[in-house]
Coordinates of C-alpha atoms and ligand atoms in Angstrom, one line a residue:
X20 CA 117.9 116.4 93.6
X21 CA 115.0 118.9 93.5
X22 CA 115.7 122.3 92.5
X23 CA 115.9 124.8 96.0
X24 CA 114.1 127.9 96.1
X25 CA 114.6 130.2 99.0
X26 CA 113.0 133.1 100.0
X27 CA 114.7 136.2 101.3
X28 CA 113.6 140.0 102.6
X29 CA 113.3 142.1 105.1
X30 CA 111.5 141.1 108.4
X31 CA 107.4 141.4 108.3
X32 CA 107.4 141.6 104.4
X33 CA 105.3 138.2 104.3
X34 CA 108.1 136.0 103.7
X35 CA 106.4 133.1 106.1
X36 CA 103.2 133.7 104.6
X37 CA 104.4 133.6 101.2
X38 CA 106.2 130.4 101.9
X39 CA 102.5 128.7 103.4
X40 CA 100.8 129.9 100.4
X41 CA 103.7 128.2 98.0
X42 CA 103.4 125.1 100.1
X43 CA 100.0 125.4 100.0
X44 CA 100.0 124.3 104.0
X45 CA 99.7 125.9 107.4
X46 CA 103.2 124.5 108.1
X47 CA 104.7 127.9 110.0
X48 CA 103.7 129.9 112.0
X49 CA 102.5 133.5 111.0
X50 CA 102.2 135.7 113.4
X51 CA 102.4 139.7 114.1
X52 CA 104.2 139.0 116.8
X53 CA 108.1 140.1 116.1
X54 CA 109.8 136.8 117.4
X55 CA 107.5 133.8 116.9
X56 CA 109.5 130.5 116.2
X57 CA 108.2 128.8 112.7
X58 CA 108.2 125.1 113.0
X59 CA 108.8 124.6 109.6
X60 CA 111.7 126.6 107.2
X61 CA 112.0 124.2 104.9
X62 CA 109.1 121.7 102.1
X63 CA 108.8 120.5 99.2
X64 CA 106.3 121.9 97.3
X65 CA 105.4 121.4 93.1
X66 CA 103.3 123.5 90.5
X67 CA 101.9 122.5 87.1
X68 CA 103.7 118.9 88.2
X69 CA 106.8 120.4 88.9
X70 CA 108.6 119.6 91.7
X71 CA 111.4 122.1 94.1
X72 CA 111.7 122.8 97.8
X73 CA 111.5 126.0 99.3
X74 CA 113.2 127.3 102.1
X75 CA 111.7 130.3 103.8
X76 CA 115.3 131.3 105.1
X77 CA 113.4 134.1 107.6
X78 CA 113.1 130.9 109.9
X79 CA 116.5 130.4 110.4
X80 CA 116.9 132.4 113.8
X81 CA 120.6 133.8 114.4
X82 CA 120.3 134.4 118.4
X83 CA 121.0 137.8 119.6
X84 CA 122.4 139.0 116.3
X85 CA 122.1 142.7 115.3
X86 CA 119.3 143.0 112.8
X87 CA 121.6 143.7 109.6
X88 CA 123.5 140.7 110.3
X89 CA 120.8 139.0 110.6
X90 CA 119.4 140.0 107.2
X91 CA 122.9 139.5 105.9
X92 CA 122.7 135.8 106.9
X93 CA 119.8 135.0 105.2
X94 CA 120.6 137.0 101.7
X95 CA 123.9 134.5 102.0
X96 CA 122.0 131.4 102.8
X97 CA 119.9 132.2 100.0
X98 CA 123.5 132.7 98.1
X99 CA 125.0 129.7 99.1
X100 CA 122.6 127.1 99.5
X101 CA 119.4 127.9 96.5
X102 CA 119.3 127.7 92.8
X103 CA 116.6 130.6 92.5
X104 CA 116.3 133.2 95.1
X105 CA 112.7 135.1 95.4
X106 CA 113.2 138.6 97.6
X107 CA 110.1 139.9 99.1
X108 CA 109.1 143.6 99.6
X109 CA 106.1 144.8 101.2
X110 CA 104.5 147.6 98.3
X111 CA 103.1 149.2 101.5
X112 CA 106.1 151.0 102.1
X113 CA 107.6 151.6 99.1
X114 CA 111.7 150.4 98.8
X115 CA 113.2 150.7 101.9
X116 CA 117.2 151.1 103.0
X117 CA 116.7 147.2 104.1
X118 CA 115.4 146.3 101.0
X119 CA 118.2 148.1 99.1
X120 CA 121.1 146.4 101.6
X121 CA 119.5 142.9 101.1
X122 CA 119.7 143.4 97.3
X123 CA 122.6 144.9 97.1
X124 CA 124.1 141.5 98.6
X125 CA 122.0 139.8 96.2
X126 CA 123.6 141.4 93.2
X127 CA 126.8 139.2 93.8
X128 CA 124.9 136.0 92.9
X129 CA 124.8 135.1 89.5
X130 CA 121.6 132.7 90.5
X131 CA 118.6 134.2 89.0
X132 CA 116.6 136.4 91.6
X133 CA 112.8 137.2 91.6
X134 CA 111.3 140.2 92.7
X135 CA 107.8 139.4 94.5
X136 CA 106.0 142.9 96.1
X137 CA 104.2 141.5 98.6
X138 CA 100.8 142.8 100.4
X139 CA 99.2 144.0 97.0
X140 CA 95.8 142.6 98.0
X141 CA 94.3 145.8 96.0
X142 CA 94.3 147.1 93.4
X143 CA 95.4 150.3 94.3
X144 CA 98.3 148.9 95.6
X145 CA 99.0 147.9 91.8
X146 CA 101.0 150.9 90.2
X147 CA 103.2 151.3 93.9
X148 CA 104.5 147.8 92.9
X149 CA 106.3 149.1 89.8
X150 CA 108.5 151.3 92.4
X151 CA 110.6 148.2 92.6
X152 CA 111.6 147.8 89.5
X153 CA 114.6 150.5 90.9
X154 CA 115.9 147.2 92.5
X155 CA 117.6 146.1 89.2
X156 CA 116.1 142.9 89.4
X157 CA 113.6 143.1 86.2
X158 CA 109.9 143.5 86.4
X159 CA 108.2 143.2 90.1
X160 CA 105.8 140.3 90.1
X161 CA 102.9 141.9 92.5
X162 CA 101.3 139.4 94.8
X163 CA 99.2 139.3 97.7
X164 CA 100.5 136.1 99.8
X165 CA 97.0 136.2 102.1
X166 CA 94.9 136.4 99.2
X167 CA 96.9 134.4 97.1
X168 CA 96.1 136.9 94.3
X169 CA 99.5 136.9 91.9
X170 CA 101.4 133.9 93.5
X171 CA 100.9 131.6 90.5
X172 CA 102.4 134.5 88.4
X173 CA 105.3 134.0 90.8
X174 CA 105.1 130.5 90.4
X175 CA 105.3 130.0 86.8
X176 CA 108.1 132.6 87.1
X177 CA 110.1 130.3 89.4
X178 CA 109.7 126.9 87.5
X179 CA 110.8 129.0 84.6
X180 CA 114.1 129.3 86.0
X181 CA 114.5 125.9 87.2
X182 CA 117.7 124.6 86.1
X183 CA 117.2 121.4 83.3
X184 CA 119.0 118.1 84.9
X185 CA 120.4 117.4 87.7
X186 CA 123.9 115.6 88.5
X187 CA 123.7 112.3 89.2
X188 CA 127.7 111.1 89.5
X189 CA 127.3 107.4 91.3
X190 CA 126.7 104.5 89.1
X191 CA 123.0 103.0 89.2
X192 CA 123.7 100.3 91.3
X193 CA 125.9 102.4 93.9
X194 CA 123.2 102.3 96.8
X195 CA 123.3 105.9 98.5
X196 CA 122.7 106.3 102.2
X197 CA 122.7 108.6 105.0
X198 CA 122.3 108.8 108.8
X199 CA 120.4 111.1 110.1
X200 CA 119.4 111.9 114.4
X201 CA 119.8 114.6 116.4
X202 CA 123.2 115.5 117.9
X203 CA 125.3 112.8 119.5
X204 CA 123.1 110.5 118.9
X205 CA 126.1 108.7 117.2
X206 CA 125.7 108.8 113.9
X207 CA 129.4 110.0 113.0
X208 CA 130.5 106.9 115.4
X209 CA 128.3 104.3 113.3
X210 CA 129.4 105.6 110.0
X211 CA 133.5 104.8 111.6
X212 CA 132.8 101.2 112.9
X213 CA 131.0 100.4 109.1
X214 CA 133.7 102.0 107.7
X215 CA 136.1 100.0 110.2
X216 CA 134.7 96.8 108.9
X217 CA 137.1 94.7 108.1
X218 CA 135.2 94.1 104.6
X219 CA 135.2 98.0 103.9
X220 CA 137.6 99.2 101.5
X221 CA 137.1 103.3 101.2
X222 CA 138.0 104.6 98.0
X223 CA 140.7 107.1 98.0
X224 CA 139.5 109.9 97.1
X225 CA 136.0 111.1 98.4
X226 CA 134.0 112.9 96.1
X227 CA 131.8 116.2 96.9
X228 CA 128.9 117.2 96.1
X229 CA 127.5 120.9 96.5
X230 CA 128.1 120.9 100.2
X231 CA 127.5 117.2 101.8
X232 CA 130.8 115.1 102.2
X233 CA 130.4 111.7 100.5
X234 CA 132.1 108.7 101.7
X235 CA 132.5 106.3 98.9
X236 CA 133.6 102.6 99.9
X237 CA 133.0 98.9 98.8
X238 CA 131.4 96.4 101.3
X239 CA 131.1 92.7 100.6
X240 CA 131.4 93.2 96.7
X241 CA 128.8 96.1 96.7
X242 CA 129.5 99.8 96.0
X243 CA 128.0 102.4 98.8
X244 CA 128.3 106.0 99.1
X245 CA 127.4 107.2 102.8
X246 CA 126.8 110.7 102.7
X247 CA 127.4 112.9 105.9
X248 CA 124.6 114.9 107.0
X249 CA 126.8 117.4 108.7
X250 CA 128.5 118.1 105.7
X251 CA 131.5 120.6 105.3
X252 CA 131.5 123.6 106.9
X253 CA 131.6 126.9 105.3
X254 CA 134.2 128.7 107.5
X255 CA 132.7 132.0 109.0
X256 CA 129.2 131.7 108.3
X257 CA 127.4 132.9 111.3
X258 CA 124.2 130.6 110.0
X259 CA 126.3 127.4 110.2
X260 CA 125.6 126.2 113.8
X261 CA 121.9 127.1 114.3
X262 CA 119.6 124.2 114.4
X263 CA 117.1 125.1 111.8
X264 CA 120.0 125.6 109.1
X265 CA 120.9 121.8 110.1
X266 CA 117.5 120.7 109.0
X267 CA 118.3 122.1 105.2
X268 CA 121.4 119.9 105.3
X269 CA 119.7 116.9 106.8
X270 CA 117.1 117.2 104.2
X271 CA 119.5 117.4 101.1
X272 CA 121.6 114.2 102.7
X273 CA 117.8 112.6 102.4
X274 CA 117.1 113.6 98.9
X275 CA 120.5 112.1 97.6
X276 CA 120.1 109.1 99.3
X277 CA 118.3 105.8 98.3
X278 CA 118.2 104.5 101.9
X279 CA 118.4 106.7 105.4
X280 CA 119.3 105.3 109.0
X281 CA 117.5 107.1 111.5
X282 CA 119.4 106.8 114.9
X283 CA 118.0 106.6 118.1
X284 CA 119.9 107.2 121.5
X285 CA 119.3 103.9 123.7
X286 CA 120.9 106.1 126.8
X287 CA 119.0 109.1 126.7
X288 CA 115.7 107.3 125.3
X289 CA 113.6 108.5 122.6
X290 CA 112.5 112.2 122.9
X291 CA 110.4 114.7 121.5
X292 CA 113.3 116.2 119.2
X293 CA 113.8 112.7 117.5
X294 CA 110.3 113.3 116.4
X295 CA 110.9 116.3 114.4
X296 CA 114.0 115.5 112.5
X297 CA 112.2 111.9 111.2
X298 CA 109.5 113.5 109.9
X299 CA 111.4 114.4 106.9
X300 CA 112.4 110.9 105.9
X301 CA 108.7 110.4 105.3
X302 CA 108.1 113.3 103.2
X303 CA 110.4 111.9 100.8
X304 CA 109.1 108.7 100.5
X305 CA 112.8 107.2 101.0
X306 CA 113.1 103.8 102.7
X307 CA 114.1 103.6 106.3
X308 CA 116.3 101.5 108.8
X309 CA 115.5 102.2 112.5
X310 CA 118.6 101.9 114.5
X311 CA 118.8 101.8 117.8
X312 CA 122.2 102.4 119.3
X313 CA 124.1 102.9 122.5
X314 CA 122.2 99.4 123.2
X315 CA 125.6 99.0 125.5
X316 CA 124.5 101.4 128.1
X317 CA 121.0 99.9 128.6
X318 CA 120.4 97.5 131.5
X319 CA 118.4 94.9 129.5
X320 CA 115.0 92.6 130.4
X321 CA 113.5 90.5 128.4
X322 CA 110.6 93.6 127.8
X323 CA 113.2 96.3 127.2
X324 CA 113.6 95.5 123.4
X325 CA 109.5 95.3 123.1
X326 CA 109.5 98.8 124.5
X327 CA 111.4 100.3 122.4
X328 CA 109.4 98.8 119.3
X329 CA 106.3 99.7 121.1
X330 CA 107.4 103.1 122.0
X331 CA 108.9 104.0 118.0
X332 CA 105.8 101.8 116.3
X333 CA 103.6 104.5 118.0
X334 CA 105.3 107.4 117.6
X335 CA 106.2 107.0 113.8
X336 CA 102.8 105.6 112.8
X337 CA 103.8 106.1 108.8
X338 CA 107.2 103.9 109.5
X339 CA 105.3 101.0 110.2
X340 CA 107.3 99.3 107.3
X341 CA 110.9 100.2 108.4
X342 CA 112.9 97.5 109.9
X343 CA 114.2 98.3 113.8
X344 CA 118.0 97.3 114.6
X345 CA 119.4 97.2 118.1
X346 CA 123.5 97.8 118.4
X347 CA 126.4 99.7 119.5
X348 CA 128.5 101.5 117.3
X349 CA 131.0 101.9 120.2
X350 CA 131.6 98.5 120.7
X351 CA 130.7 97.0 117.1
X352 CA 128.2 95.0 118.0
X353 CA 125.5 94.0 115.3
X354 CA 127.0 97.0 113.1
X355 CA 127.6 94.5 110.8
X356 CA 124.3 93.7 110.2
X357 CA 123.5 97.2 108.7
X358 CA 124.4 96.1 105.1
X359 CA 122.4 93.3 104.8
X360 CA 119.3 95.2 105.8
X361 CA 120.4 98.7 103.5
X362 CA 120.6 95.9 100.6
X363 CA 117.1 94.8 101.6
X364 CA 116.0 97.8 101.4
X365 CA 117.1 99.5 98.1
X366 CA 115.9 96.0 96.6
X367 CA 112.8 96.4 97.7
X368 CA 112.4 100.3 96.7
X369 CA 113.6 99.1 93.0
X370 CA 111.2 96.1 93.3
X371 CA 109.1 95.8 89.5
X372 CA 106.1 93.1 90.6
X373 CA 104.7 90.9 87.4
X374 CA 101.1 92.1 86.5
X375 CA 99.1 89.5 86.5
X376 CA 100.4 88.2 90.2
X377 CA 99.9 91.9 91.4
X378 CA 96.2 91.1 90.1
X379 CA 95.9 88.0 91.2
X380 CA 96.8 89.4 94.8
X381 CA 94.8 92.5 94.3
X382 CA 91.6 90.2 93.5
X383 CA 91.9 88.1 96.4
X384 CA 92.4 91.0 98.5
X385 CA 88.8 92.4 97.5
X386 CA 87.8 89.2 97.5
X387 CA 88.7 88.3 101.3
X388 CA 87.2 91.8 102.3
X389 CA 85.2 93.7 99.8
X390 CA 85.1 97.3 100.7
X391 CA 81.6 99.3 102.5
X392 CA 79.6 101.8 101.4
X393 CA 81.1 105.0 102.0
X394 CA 80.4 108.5 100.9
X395 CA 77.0 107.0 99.4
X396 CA 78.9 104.9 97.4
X397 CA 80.5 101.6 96.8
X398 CA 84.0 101.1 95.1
X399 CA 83.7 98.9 92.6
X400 CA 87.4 97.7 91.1
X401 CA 88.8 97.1 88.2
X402 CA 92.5 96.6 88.0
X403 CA 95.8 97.9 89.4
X404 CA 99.0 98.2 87.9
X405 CA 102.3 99.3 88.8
X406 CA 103.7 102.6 87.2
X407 CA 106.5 103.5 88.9
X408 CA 109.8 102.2 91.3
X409 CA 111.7 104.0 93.6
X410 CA 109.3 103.7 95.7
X411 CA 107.2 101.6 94.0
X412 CA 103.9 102.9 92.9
X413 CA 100.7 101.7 91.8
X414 CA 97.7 103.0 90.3
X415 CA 94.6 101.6 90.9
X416 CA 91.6 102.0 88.8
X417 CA 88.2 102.4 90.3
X418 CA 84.8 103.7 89.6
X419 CA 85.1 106.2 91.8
X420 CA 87.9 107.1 94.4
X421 CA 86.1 109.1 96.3
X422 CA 84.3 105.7 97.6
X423 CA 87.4 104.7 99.2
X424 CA 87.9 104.9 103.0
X425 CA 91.5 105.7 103.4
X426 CA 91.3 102.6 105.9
X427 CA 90.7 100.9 103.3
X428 CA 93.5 102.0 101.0
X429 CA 95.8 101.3 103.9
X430 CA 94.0 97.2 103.9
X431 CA 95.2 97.2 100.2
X432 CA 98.7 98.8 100.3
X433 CA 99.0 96.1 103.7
X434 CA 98.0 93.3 101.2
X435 CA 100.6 94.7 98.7
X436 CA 103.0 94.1 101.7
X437 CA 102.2 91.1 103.0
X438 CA 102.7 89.2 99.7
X439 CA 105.5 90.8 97.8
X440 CA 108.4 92.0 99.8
X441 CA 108.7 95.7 100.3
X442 CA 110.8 95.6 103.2
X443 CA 111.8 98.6 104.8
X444 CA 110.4 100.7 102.0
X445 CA 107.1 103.0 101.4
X446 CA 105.1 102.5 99.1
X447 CA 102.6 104.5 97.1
X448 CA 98.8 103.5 95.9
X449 CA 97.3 106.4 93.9
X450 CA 93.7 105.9 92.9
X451 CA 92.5 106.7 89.2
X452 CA 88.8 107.0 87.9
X453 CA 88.1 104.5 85.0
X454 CA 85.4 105.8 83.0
Ligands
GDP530 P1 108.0 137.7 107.5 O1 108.6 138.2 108.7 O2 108.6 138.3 106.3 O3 108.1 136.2 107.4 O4 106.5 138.1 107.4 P2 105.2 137.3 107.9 O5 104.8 136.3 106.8 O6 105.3 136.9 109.3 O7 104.1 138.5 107.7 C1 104.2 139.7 108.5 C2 102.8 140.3 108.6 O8 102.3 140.7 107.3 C3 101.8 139.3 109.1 O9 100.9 140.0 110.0 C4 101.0 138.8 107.9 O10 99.7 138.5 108.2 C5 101.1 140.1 107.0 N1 101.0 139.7 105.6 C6 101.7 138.8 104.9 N2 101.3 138.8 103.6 C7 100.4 139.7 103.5 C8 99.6 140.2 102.4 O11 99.7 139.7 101.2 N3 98.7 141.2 102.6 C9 98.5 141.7 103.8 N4 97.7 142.7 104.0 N5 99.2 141.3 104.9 C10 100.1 140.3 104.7
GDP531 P1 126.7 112.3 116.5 O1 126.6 113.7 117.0 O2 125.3 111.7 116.3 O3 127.5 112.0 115.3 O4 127.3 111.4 117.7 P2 128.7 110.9 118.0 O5 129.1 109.7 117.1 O6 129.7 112.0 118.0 O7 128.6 110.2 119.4 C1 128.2 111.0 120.5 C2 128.7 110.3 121.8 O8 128.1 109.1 122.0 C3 130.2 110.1 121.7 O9 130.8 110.3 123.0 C4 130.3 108.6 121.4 O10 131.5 108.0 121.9 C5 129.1 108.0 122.1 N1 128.6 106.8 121.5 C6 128.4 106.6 120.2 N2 127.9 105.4 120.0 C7 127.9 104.8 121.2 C8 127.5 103.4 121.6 O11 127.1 102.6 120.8 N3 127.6 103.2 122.9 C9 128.0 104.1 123.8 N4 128.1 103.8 125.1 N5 128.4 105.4 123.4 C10 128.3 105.7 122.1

């Protein structure tokens, strides 16, 4: 599990900014509007190869609450859910009563905290930055998040303090998985009936993790932990129930698993909100069962079932690869069918091919359809090689990747497909110069 970095201060200090800059994408929205929704709170993002997620916790909107408690909430999300906590001031007007309230929650953590002044996009600015150091949190690192001036300071700062090795407490070969969907979709009734299953034996005692509940359970000989998106509740924290906070705890339920079930609502059809909650899934490269459920309620042709492939094939262009199911959790039909597919999948994100067939099916791929000209080049090709599972990954050496139609790439990692079995999970192709 990566490492979680949040970022914390005061509305307007840059937080949003800050957190585009260190994601190094125009995910959120920025605006000087006071108010503006930010479509994204929460990416992964790496520096000098090392990977974290940051969560920009001035996304997570508490409705209607008075301004300190909302300030509160986010200095205790910051608390409660990151390893390194980044607060932002604005050097512009020196240390404010805000800035001391948020830190004085922040003081209670024993998580390391950065100080980033923010909005130093002179020099001038410079010296006012050192004003900060009265926040007891050790030298102010001075940045200017629109310029990007002083952000990989911050940077090396945060991997710095990256804690070394992360838990792993399942056995290798316990395959980890997770539904995930937007409310009521019924993803806490298809994790009963697979646990209902007369083949399931639960284990007694169910382990935690940080803050996601994991089932732990043996199905037809092999060991599964399902871990529940929801997760426990931490009683009395006004941040529980919003939707944005859900995303962080769909995410982690994605990084811990090895396969995720994305549930779809046959009743209610697929909507735009399905959309936003998948896209996750693929930013973690983890393989992917489509499930439809509430199949039950649906008043069935012989099309209906090609609609629904047609309608999720377009929508989720990248899933292309994950398998689509069709059941009801309410009245256990095809449930069963889940674990053949889940041990499918992990197989297939574990699957090592044998060299020389993986050039033997790389040659004729070239072969059958040599690549065009493009960017007043011609790829020429010279090998591929696998150098990495989980998913599996493959390197491909080339006189120049920058000949390569990314059309192309996709006709290769389709070939890949088409002759070994990587069902259900993504793969990746990365290109390499050979000199
Ligand atoms: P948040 O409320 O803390 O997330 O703050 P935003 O990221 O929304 O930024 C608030 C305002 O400050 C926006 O108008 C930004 O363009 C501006 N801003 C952010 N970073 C900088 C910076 O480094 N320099 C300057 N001059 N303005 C900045
Ligand atoms: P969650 O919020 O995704 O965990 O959804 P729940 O499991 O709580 O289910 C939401 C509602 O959908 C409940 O009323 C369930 O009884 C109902 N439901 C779940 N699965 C099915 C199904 O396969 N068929 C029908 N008809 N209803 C279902």
């Amino acid at each position: 599990m990566l490492a979680k970095v949040a970022i914390v201060g005061r509305p307007n200090v840059g937080k949003s900014t800050l957190f585009n800059r260190i994601i190094g994408q125009r995910l959120s929205i920025t605006d000087d509007q006071p108010g503006v929704t930010r479509d994204r709170i929460y990416a992964k993002s790496s520096w000098l190869s090392k990977e974290f997620n940051v969560i920009d916790t001035g996304g997570i909107e508490l409705s209607d609450a008075p301004f300190l408690t909302e300030i509160k909430a986010q200095a205790e999300i910051a608390m409660n859910e990151a390893d390194i906590i980044v607060m932002v001031t604005d050097c512009r007007n020196g240390v404010t009563d805000d800035d001391e309230y948020i830190a004085k929650i922040l003081y209670k953590t024993k998580k390391p905290v950065i100080l980033a002044v923010n909005k130093v996009d002179d020099q001038k600015f410079r010296d006012r930055a050192f004003e900060f150091y009265s926040l007891g949190f050790g030298d102010p690192i001075p940045v200017s998040s629109t310029h990007g001036v002083g952000v990989g300071d911050l940077l090396d700062r945060i991997i710095e303090a990256i804690p070394e090795g992360v838990d792993t407490k399942y056995s290798d070969d316990t395959i980890k998985f997770c539904l995930i969907g937007r409310p009521n979709v019924g993803k806490s009734s298809l994790t009963n009936t697979l646990l209902n299953d007369e083949r399931v034996i639960v284990s007694n005692i169910p382990g935690t993790t940080r803050d996601a509940i994991d089932t732990k359970f043996t199905a037809y000989g092999k060991d599964y932990v399902v871990i529940d998106t929801a997760g426990l509740r931490k009683k009395g924290k006004i941040y529980e129930n919003t939707e944005k906070y859900s995303v962080i705890r769909t995410v982690d339920a994605i990084e811990r698993s090895d396969v995720v079930i994305m549930v779809f609502d046959a009743e209610t059809g697929f909507i735009e909100q399905d959309k936003h909650i998948f896209q996750y899934a693929d930013e973690y490269h983890k393989p992917c069962l489509i499930v439809i459920n509430k199949w039950d309620t649906v008043n069935k042709d012989s099309k209906t079932m090609d609609e629904w492939i047609k309608k999720i094939r377009e929508n989720f262009k990248y899933l292309d690869y994950a398998p689509i199911v069709f059941l009801s959790a309410l009245e256990n039909k095809r449930v069963h069918t889940l674990f053949p597919e889940i041990n499918k999948a992990y197989e297939a994100y574990n699957r090592r091919v044998q060299t020389s067939v993986l050039n033997d099916v790389f040659a004729d791929a070239i072969a059958m359809n040599p690549p065009a000209e493009f960017n007043h080049g011609k790829a020429k090709f010279y090998y591929i090689s696998q150098v990495g599972i989980q998913p599996p990954s493959f390197a491909i050496f080339v006189n120049d990747p920058d000949f390569i139609h990314f059309s192309y790439k996709r006709y290769l990692e389709n070939q890949l497909r088409k002759n070994f079995d990587f069902y259900g999970t993504p793969i990746k192709l990365i290109t390499r110069k050979r000199d």
